[in-house]
Tab-separated table of C-alpha atoms in Angstrom:
chain	number	residue	atom	x	y	z
A	1	MET	CA	-20.035	-13.018	2.049
A	2	ASP	CA	-20.343	-12.294	-1.655
A	3	LEU	CA	-17.174	-13.645	-3.201
A	4	TYR	CA	-16.136	-12.711	-6.741
A	5	LEU	CA	-13.417	-14.953	-8.150
A	6	ILE	CA	-11.737	-13.434	-11.165
A	7	ARG	CA	-9.162	-14.971	-13.457
A	8	HIS	CA	-6.461	-12.585	-14.626
A	9	ALA	CA	-6.914	-11.005	-18.070
A	10	LYS	CA	-5.110	-12.155	-21.204
A	11	ALA	CA	-1.344	-12.173	-20.678
A	12	ALA	CA	1.789	-12.586	-22.773
A	13	PRO	CA	2.302	-16.240	-23.746
A	14	ARG	CA	4.635	-18.535	-21.870
A	15	SER	CA	8.198	-18.291	-23.073
A	16	PRO	CA	11.573	-19.669	-22.005
A	17	GLU	CA	12.869	-16.078	-21.858
A	18	LEU	CA	10.245	-14.876	-19.379
A	19	GLU	CA	9.608	-16.267	-15.920
A	20	ASP	CA	5.953	-17.273	-15.571
A	21	ALA	CA	5.337	-14.886	-12.636
A	22	LEU	CA	6.616	-11.965	-14.726
A	23	ARG	CA	4.278	-12.348	-17.700
A	24	PRO	CA	2.433	-9.020	-18.176
A	25	LEU	CA	-1.033	-8.453	-19.596
A	26	THR	CA	-1.073	-7.852	-23.317
A	27	PRO	CA	-2.291	-4.409	-24.483
A	28	GLU	CA	-5.391	-6.139	-25.871
A	29	GLY	CA	-5.851	-7.999	-22.565
A	30	LYS	CA	-5.765	-4.692	-20.699
A	31	ARG	CA	-8.183	-3.037	-23.102
A	32	ALA	CA	-10.656	-5.926	-23.040
A	33	PHE	CA	-10.572	-6.259	-19.260
A	34	ALA	CA	-11.067	-2.511	-18.769
A	35	ILE	CA	-14.308	-2.915	-20.743
A	36	ALA	CA	-15.253	-5.942	-18.617
A	37	VAL	CA	-14.740	-3.788	-15.511
A	38	GLU	CA	-17.195	-1.272	-16.988
A	39	GLY	CA	-19.632	-4.174	-17.300
A	40	MET	CA	-19.091	-5.052	-13.644
A	41	ALA	CA	-19.725	-1.411	-12.754
A	42	ARG	CA	-23.002	-1.479	-14.678
A	43	LEU	CA	-24.004	-4.481	-12.589
A	44	GLY	CA	-23.456	-2.263	-9.559
A	45	LEU	CA	-20.560	-4.362	-8.277
A	46	THR	CA	-18.240	-2.884	-5.695
A	47	PHE	CA	-15.729	-4.659	-3.499
A	48	ASP	CA	-14.853	-3.812	0.077
A	49	ARG	CA	-11.699	-5.914	-0.151
A	50	LEU	CA	-9.672	-7.206	-3.066
A	51	TYR	CA	-7.122	-10.002	-2.719
A	52	HIS	CA	-4.780	-10.777	-5.583
A	53	SER	CA	-1.914	-13.022	-6.521
A	54	PRO	CA	1.480	-11.256	-6.572
A	55	TRP	CA	2.241	-12.415	-10.104
A	56	LEU	CA	2.425	-9.543	-12.566
A	57	ARG	CA	-0.586	-10.467	-14.709
A	58	ALA	CA	-2.775	-10.659	-11.574
A	59	VAL	CA	-1.344	-7.401	-10.199
A	60	GLU	CA	-2.132	-5.627	-13.479
A	61	THR	CA	-5.629	-7.137	-13.558
A	62	ALA	CA	-6.229	-6.036	-9.964
A	63	GLU	CA	-5.081	-2.507	-10.846
A	64	LEU	CA	-7.795	-2.331	-13.503
A	65	LEU	CA	-10.383	-3.287	-10.860
A	66	ILE	CA	-9.420	-0.393	-8.569
A	67	PRO	CA	-12.420	1.802	-9.591
A	68	LEU	CA	-14.692	-0.848	-8.033
A	69	VAL	CA	-12.710	-1.196	-4.807
A	70	HIS	CA	-13.993	0.826	-1.865
A	71	GLY	CA	-11.652	-0.721	0.676
A	72	GLU	CA	-8.266	-2.309	0.995
A	73	THR	CA	-6.319	-4.339	-1.548
A	74	VAL	CA	-4.194	-7.253	-0.357
A	75	SER	CA	-1.419	-9.092	-2.169
A	76	THR	CA	-1.166	-12.666	-0.934
A	77	MET	CA	0.972	-15.660	-1.804
A	78	HIS	CA	-2.061	-17.870	-1.113
A	79	LEU	CA	-3.479	-16.929	-4.541
A	80	ALA	CA	-0.387	-18.184	-6.352
A	81	ASP	CA	-0.814	-21.683	-5.015
A	82	ASP	CA	-3.326	-24.486	-4.519
A	83	PRO	CA	-6.469	-23.306	-2.698
A	84	SER	CA	-5.886	-23.669	1.033
A	85	SER	CA	-7.578	-23.277	4.392
A	86	ALA	CA	-5.007	-20.557	5.123
A	87	LEU	CA	-6.406	-18.537	2.215
A	88	LEU	CA	-9.977	-18.934	3.464
A	89	ARG	CA	-8.940	-17.897	6.992
A	90	GLU	CA	-7.353	-14.743	5.591
A	91	LEU	CA	-10.524	-13.551	3.839
A	92	SER	CA	-12.563	-10.788	5.433
A	93	GLY	CA	-15.226	-8.400	4.197
A	94	GLN	CA	-18.749	-8.606	2.814
A	95	ARG	CA	-18.110	-8.123	-0.923
A	96	VAL	CA	-14.755	-9.644	-1.629
A	97	ALA	CA	-12.908	-10.022	-4.933
A	98	LEU	CA	-10.094	-12.507	-5.585
A	99	VAL	CA	-7.813	-12.283	-8.623
A	100	GLY	CA	-5.935	-15.472	-9.352
A	101	HIS	CA	-4.867	-18.126	-11.799
A	102	GLU	CA	-6.067	-21.365	-13.299
A	103	PRO	CA	-6.435	-24.121	-12.361
A	104	TRP	CA	-6.442	-22.835	-8.773
A	105	THR	CA	-9.394	-20.451	-9.201
A	106	SER	CA	-11.640	-23.185	-10.620
A	107	GLU	CA	-10.470	-25.576	-7.899
A	108	LEU	CA	-11.368	-22.974	-5.302
A	109	VAL	CA	-14.842	-22.607	-6.836
A	110	GLY	CA	-15.337	-26.408	-6.792
A	111	TRP	CA	-14.070	-26.617	-3.214
A	112	LEU	CA	-16.290	-23.805	-1.917
A	113	ILE	CA	-19.439	-25.120	-3.631
A	114	HIS	CA	-18.991	-28.883	-3.408
A	115	GLY	CA	-16.313	-29.308	-0.751
A	116	ASP	CA	-14.129	-30.982	-3.366
A	117	ARG	CA	-11.298	-29.273	-5.230
A	118	ALA	CA	-11.578	-31.802	-8.067
A	119	ALA	CA	-15.087	-30.486	-8.727
A	120	GLY	CA	-13.338	-27.439	-10.137
A	121	ASP	CA	-12.857	-29.396	-13.360
A	122	GLY	CA	-16.478	-28.574	-14.128
A	123	PHE	CA	-15.780	-24.848	-14.103
A	124	CYS	CA	-13.706	-23.394	-16.891
A	125	ILE	CA	-13.054	-19.759	-16.111
A	126	LYS	CA	-11.787	-17.877	-19.154
A	127	LYS	CA	-9.169	-15.155	-18.810
A	128	GLY	CA	-10.902	-12.052	-17.472
A	129	GLY	CA	-13.987	-14.034	-16.446
A	130	MET	CA	-15.703	-13.974	-13.070
A	131	VAL	CA	-17.566	-16.368	-10.785
A	132	TRP	CA	-19.877	-14.957	-8.100
A	133	LEU	CA	-20.418	-17.082	-5.000
A	134	GLU	CA	-22.420	-16.353	-1.881
A	135	GLY	CA	-22.263	-17.840	1.613
A	136	LYS	CA	-19.677	-18.693	4.217
A	137	PRO	CA	-16.176	-18.975	2.711
A	138	ALA	CA	-15.653	-22.579	3.794
A	139	PRO	CA	-15.576	-25.852	1.829
A	140	GLY	CA	-19.057	-26.760	0.588
A	141	GLN	CA	-20.622	-23.692	2.234
A	142	MET	CA	-21.087	-21.387	-0.774
A	143	VAL	CA	-23.615	-21.299	-3.599
A	144	LEU	CA	-23.123	-20.186	-7.190
A	145	ARG	CA	-24.846	-16.873	-7.966
A	146	ALA	CA	-23.428	-16.180	-11.409
A	147	PHE	CA	-20.846	-17.403	-13.875
A	148	LEU	CA	-19.822	-14.523	-16.105
A	149	PRO	CA	-17.480	-15.128	-19.053
A	150	PRO	CA	-15.452	-12.098	-20.194
A	151	LYS	CA	-17.534	-11.699	-23.329
A	152	VAL	CA	-20.693	-11.324	-21.233
A	153	LEU	CA	-19.022	-8.816	-18.903
A	154	ARG	CA	-17.933	-6.742	-21.892
A	155	ALA	CA	-21.387	-6.893	-23.454
A	156	LEU	CA	-22.842	-5.661	-20.161
A	157	SER	CA	-20.766	-2.516	-20.523
A	158	ARG	CA	-22.869	-1.522	-23.545
A	159	PRO	CA	-26.516	-2.471	-23.070
A	160	GLY	CA	-28.216	-3.074	-26.390
A	161	ASN	CA	-24.925	-3.681	-28.191
A	162	ASP	CA	-24.016	-7.371	-28.279
A	163	ASP	CA	-21.762	-7.391	-31.358
A	164	ASP	CA	-18.508	-7.296	-29.400
A	165	ASN	CA	-16.613	-10.415	-30.381
A	166	THR	CA	-13.292	-9.384	-28.894
A	167	GLU	CA	-11.673	-12.288	-27.049
B	1	MET	CA	17.884	6.379	-28.301
B	2	PRO	CA	15.817	4.320	-25.821
B	3	GLU	CA	13.613	6.227	-23.411
B	4	PRO	CA	15.069	6.470	-19.876
B	5	VAL	CA	13.315	4.201	-17.411
B	6	ILE	CA	13.186	4.146	-13.621
B	7	PRO	CA	13.388	0.671	-12.069
B	8	ILE	CA	11.969	0.087	-8.608
B	9	THR	CA	14.924	-2.183	-7.820
B	10	PRO	CA	17.237	0.070	-5.696
B	11	TRP	CA	14.767	0.727	-2.889
B	12	LEU	CA	13.239	-2.729	-3.097
B	13	GLN	CA	16.722	-4.125	-2.540
B	14	HIS	CA	17.204	-1.633	0.296
B	15	LEU	CA	14.063	-2.967	1.949
B	16	LYS	CA	15.090	-6.591	1.497
B	17	ASP	CA	18.586	-5.846	2.847
B	18	HIS	CA	17.208	-4.325	6.038
B	19	VAL	CA	14.484	-6.839	6.832
B	20	PRO	CA	16.967	-9.295	8.431
B	21	VAL	CA	18.320	-6.435	10.593
B	22	ALA	CA	14.777	-5.457	11.566
B	23	ARG	CA	13.962	-9.056	12.431
B	24	GLU	CA	17.093	-9.469	14.552
B	25	GLY	CA	16.229	-6.296	16.433
B	26	SER	CA	19.466	-5.217	18.109
B	27	ASP	CA	20.082	-2.337	15.649
B	28	PRO	CA	17.163	0.146	15.419
B	29	GLU	CA	18.454	1.181	12.017
B	30	GLY	CA	16.915	-1.997	10.552
B	31	VAL	CA	13.324	-0.924	11.287
B	32	HIS	CA	14.146	2.690	10.417
B	33	GLN	CA	15.455	1.763	6.972
B	34	LEU	CA	12.597	-0.679	6.433
B	35	ARG	CA	10.131	2.161	6.990
B	36	VAL	CA	12.144	4.567	4.830
B	37	ALA	CA	12.129	2.013	2.007
B	38	THR	CA	8.330	1.532	2.166
B	39	ARG	CA	7.913	5.292	1.717
B	40	ARG	CA	10.261	5.468	-1.254
B	41	LEU	CA	8.498	2.504	-2.845
B	42	ASP	CA	5.142	4.193	-2.300
B	43	ALA	CA	6.440	7.317	-4.067
B	44	TRP	CA	7.527	5.129	-6.995
B	45	LEU	CA	3.978	3.705	-7.218
B	46	VAL	CA	2.568	7.255	-7.152
B	47	LEU	CA	4.789	8.223	-10.079
B	48	ALA	CA	3.867	4.987	-11.884
B	49	GLN	CA	0.171	5.879	-11.306
B	50	MET	CA	-0.428	2.562	-9.596
B	51	ASN	CA	-2.879	2.194	-6.744
B	52	ILE	CA	-2.409	-1.502	-6.223
B	53	LEU	CA	0.204	-2.548	-3.601
B	54	ARG	CA	0.038	0.823	-1.846
B	55	ASP	CA	-2.285	-0.633	0.819
B	56	ASP	CA	0.192	-3.466	1.374
B	57	LEU	CA	3.054	-1.004	1.791
B	58	ARG	CA	0.916	1.040	4.196
B	59	TRP	CA	0.114	-2.134	6.155
B	60	LEU	CA	3.804	-2.975	6.494
B	61	ARG	CA	4.794	0.630	7.204
B	62	ARG	CA	2.257	0.948	10.042
B	63	ARG	CA	3.819	-2.018	11.788
B	64	ALA	CA	7.321	-0.660	11.249
B	65	SER	CA	6.206	2.821	12.366
B	66	ALA	CA	4.778	1.514	15.622
B	67	VAL	CA	8.274	0.248	16.479
B	68	ARG	CA	10.252	3.131	14.963
B	69	ASP	CA	8.232	5.886	16.649
B	70	LEU	CA	8.874	4.263	20.018
B	71	ASP	CA	12.568	3.793	19.149
B	72	VAL	CA	12.807	7.535	18.518
B	73	LEU	CA	11.029	8.297	21.771
B	74	LEU	CA	13.100	5.943	23.883
B	75	LEU	CA	16.508	6.455	22.271
B	76	GLU	CA	16.459	10.100	21.180
B	77	ILE	CA	13.844	11.997	23.150
B	78	LYS	CA	14.440	9.890	26.276
B	79	PRO	CA	11.348	10.674	28.348
B	80	PRO	CA	11.560	10.336	32.135
B	81	ALA	CA	10.485	7.278	34.109
B	82	PRO	CA	7.870	5.976	34.670
B	83	LEU	CA	6.754	7.054	31.170
B	84	SER	CA	9.807	5.392	29.612
B	85	ASP	CA	8.963	2.054	31.287
B	86	TRP	CA	5.395	2.266	29.995
B	87	LEU	CA	6.663	3.055	26.489
B	88	GLN	CA	9.069	0.096	26.624
B	89	GLY	CA	6.080	-2.192	27.191
B	90	LEU	CA	4.370	-0.753	24.105
B	91	HIS	CA	7.606	-1.161	22.156
B	92	ASP	CA	7.824	-4.861	23.012
B	93	THR	CA	4.241	-5.408	21.789
B	94	ALA	CA	4.850	-3.413	18.582
B	95	ARG	CA	7.984	-5.411	17.879
B	96	ARG	CA	6.160	-8.728	18.255
B	97	GLU	CA	3.493	-7.505	15.812
B	98	LEU	CA	6.153	-6.440	13.303
B	99	LEU	CA	7.800	-9.860	13.456
B	100	VAL	CA	4.433	-11.519	12.757
B	101	ALA	CA	3.933	-9.186	9.766
B	102	LEU	CA	7.360	-10.049	8.359
B	103	GLU	CA	6.347	-13.730	8.209
B	104	HIS	CA	2.863	-13.074	6.824
B	105	PRO	CA	1.819	-14.253	3.316
B	106	ARG	CA	0.899	-10.629	2.659
B	107	TYR	CA	4.499	-9.534	3.209
B	108	TYR	CA	5.831	-12.206	0.842
B	109	GLY	CA	3.059	-11.359	-1.633
B	110	LEU	CA	4.082	-7.704	-1.528
B	111	ILE	CA	7.765	-8.464	-2.116
B	112	THR	CA	6.993	-10.881	-4.957
B	113	ALA	CA	4.645	-8.371	-6.582
B	114	LEU	CA	7.158	-5.513	-6.323
B	115	GLU	CA	9.889	-7.716	-7.779
B	116	GLY	CA	7.681	-8.330	-10.806
B	117	LEU	CA	6.994	-4.681	-11.652
B	118	PRO	CA	8.655	-3.501	-14.857
B	119	PRO	CA	10.554	-0.176	-14.776
B	120	MET	CA	8.423	2.906	-15.383
B	121	ALA	CA	9.050	5.358	-18.184
B	122	GLY	CA	10.741	8.524	-16.917
B	123	SER	CA	8.666	10.732	-19.221
B	124	SER	CA	5.314	9.535	-17.849
B	125	ALA	CA	6.601	9.779	-14.266
B	126	ARG	CA	7.515	13.436	-14.814
B	127	LEU	CA	3.947	14.134	-15.935
B	128	VAL	CA	2.681	13.087	-12.498
B	129	LEU	CA	5.009	15.420	-10.589
B	130	PRO	CA	2.924	18.632	-10.895
B	131	THR	CA	-0.014	16.899	-9.204
B	132	VAL	CA	2.187	15.968	-6.239
B	133	VAL	CA	3.630	19.510	-6.067
B	134	ARG	CA	0.175	21.122	-6.171
B	135	GLN	CA	-0.992	18.915	-3.307
B	136	VAL	CA	1.949	20.082	-1.172
B	137	LEU	CA	1.330	23.723	-2.089
B	138	ARG	CA	-2.327	23.368	-1.051
B	139	ARG	CA	-1.281	21.871	2.253
B	140	GLY	CA	1.299	24.615	2.711
B	141	LYS	CA	-1.343	27.259	2.083
B	142	ALA	CA	-3.491	25.693	4.793
B	143	VAL	CA	-0.553	25.947	7.217
B	144	GLU	CA	0.060	29.580	6.287
B	145	ASN	CA	-3.553	30.346	7.119
B	146	ALA	CA	-3.417	28.521	10.457
B	147	HIS	CA	0.176	27.651	11.332
B	148	GLN	CA	-0.568	26.470	14.870
B	149	ASP	CA	-2.885	23.746	13.581
B	150	LEU	CA	-0.947	20.534	14.218
B	151	GLN	CA	-3.117	18.450	11.900
B	152	LYS	CA	-2.351	20.788	9.003
B	153	LEU	CA	1.367	20.720	9.822
B	154	HIS	CA	1.221	16.936	9.920
B	155	ARG	CA	-0.424	16.822	6.484
B	156	LEU	CA	2.161	19.221	5.072
B	157	ARG	CA	4.991	17.105	6.530
B	158	ARG	CA	3.659	13.961	4.873
B	159	GLY	CA	3.041	15.696	1.555
B	160	ALA	CA	6.490	17.315	1.552
B	161	ARG	CA	8.086	13.958	2.293
B	162	ARG	CA	6.265	12.276	-0.591
B	163	LEU	CA	7.283	15.103	-2.933
B	164	ARG	CA	10.897	14.802	-1.826
B	165	TYR	CA	10.900	11.087	-2.578
B	166	CYS	CA	9.258	11.661	-5.959
B	167	LEU	CA	11.937	14.230	-6.803
B	168	GLU	CA	14.612	11.751	-5.727
B	169	TRP	CA	13.226	9.101	-8.094
B	170	LEU	CA	13.368	11.672	-10.885
B	171	GLY	CA	16.922	12.708	-9.995
B	172	MET	CA	15.906	16.271	-9.102
B	173	ASN	CA	17.033	18.665	-6.359
B	174	THR	CA	15.505	17.958	-2.939
B	175	LYS	CA	17.575	20.293	-0.777
B	176	PRO	CA	14.829	22.889	0.027
B	177	LEU	CA	12.430	20.110	0.991
B	178	LYS	CA	14.957	18.516	3.322
B	179	ALA	CA	15.020	21.712	5.405
B	180	VAL	CA	11.209	21.765	5.592
B	181	GLN	CA	11.094	18.105	6.481
B	182	ARG	CA	13.696	18.499	9.216
B	183	VAL	CA	11.824	21.149	11.172
B	184	LEU	CA	8.433	19.519	10.588
B	185	GLY	CA	9.947	16.236	11.761
B	186	GLU	CA	11.171	17.841	14.992
B	187	ALA	CA	7.691	19.225	15.626
B	188	ASN	CA	6.197	15.823	14.921
B	189	ASP	CA	8.536	14.093	17.387
B	190	ILE	CA	7.413	16.431	20.157
B	191	ALA	CA	3.745	16.091	19.163
B	192	MET	CA	4.153	12.307	19.207
B	193	THR	CA	5.740	12.401	22.667
B	194	LEU	CA	2.850	14.476	23.946
B	195	ARG	CA	0.350	12.102	22.370
B	196	TYR	CA	1.884	9.098	24.124
B	197	LEU	CA	2.176	11.004	27.404
B	198	ASN	CA	-1.499	11.953	27.260
B	199	GLN	CA	-2.470	8.333	26.593
B	200	SER	CA	-0.326	7.025	29.432
B	201	PRO	CA	-1.354	6.612	33.076
B	202	HIS	CA	1.430	9.103	33.981
B	203	ARG	CA	-0.043	12.208	32.389
B	204	ASP	CA	-0.810	13.972	35.666
B	205	SER	CA	2.338	12.968	37.546
B	206	LEU	CA	4.510	14.414	34.753
B	207	SER	CA	2.725	17.739	34.335
B	208	ASP	CA	5.958	19.810	34.269
B	209	TYR	CA	7.347	17.616	31.525
B	210	ARG	CA	4.081	17.961	29.615
B	211	ILE	CA	4.084	21.765	29.865
B	212	ASN	CA	7.676	21.852	28.669
B	213	LEU	CA	6.772	19.730	25.631
B	214	GLU	CA	3.770	21.923	24.836
B	215	ASN	CA	5.959	25.036	24.887
B	216	GLN	CA	8.523	23.394	22.605
B	217	LEU	CA	5.771	22.414	20.223
B	218	VAL	CA	4.397	25.957	19.945
B	219	LYS	CA	7.873	27.237	19.015
B	220	LEU	CA	8.528	24.452	16.529
B	221	ALA	CA	5.132	24.936	14.870
B	222	ALA	CA	5.895	28.629	14.326
B	223	ARG	CA	9.388	27.781	13.064
B	224	SER	CA	7.934	25.184	10.678
B	225	ALA	CA	5.665	27.767	9.099
B	226	GLU	CA	8.636	30.143	8.646
B	227	VAL	CA	10.822	27.504	7.017
B	228	TRP	CA	7.969	26.473	4.744
B	229	ALA	CA	7.374	30.082	3.646
B	230	ALA	CA	11.104	30.527	2.919
B	231	SER	CA	11.443	27.378	0.797
B	232	ARG	CA	8.081	27.303	-0.980
B	233	ALA	CA	9.186	29.390	-3.921
B	234	SER	CA	11.979	26.951	-4.814
B	235	PHE	CA	9.575	24.339	-6.127
B	236	GLU	CA	6.471	26.382	-7.016
B	237	GLY	CA	7.730	26.336	-10.593
B	238	LEU	CA	7.317	22.544	-10.708
B	239	ALA	CA	3.533	22.855	-10.388
């Protein structure tokens, strides 16, 4: 399986007036991630299944990925929680995207590569960034293929133009 | 003056209210209303131009439909034994699968995600409507050209239903579409009965019943095309 773990794009800041799960993407977050998706498209990425957290910022990020999805999308509570065996059992497909949150996404990366969730501390996925893993989706059974910060994904959308400093 | 918005809340609440009834199982209305709610929510997503979550609604609706279709067959159409006994076995299996779905992380993910969606702007929703109307008109044209084609009738029925729900969200008149939906729904019930009969081991022993259903279906298909032709003009202007 090729597994693409994506952190949601830039969202409204935490606030006492807004429940964490209801924080939307900012207009700039949407714009920047739409460009990152163009970069993914230029890499030839497509997904035959996309799993996402049900929290609003992940739902909105997943919506922006729809042009790359050639199969089903799945909303799952498992991506709004610590990485679990139940999540791994749920995964199916050959080219699978996950849209989730930190620190869980990094912990999942550490767990899948090293068999240790704490190893996720070594991976800092920025908002709108992506990690590409390959192998069997089981602890310690995947290898890192690429670590793509959002700035790199956006630059990929315009080959030859690397002056995009939007963050 | 603030722009009017359309919250998803009423039909999401409707769904949540009927899930316990669907789980309990003694009142078929629970599953019926659960399925109805998934369709209304899907229409809301169409108007909001969202693709995400529609697969989850479809996933849930398929499980509800497997139960509801058999409820309609067993409680309203009432086919003869031994077909009814065979259908009851399918119903029990479909019900078990629905109960599993209603405890699945995907179901809870769907509900949580829908609860988080902000209301959509009425003005942008209205801009989507002509696309939905044109799709129904195209499907209607296909029926007019070949009104005995059950697949085309089926597509028109689904398109007309989606349009009706979109109009409901926008607070517009749905009366002409209700008439179309009613007759197309009757045709679909008979087509569904025939489909199950033909899949069952009792197809040959119930040949008289089968012929009777086939005759009913021919009449209802012709009637559907007539009702469509009579009501089409009432919403052509929306395209």
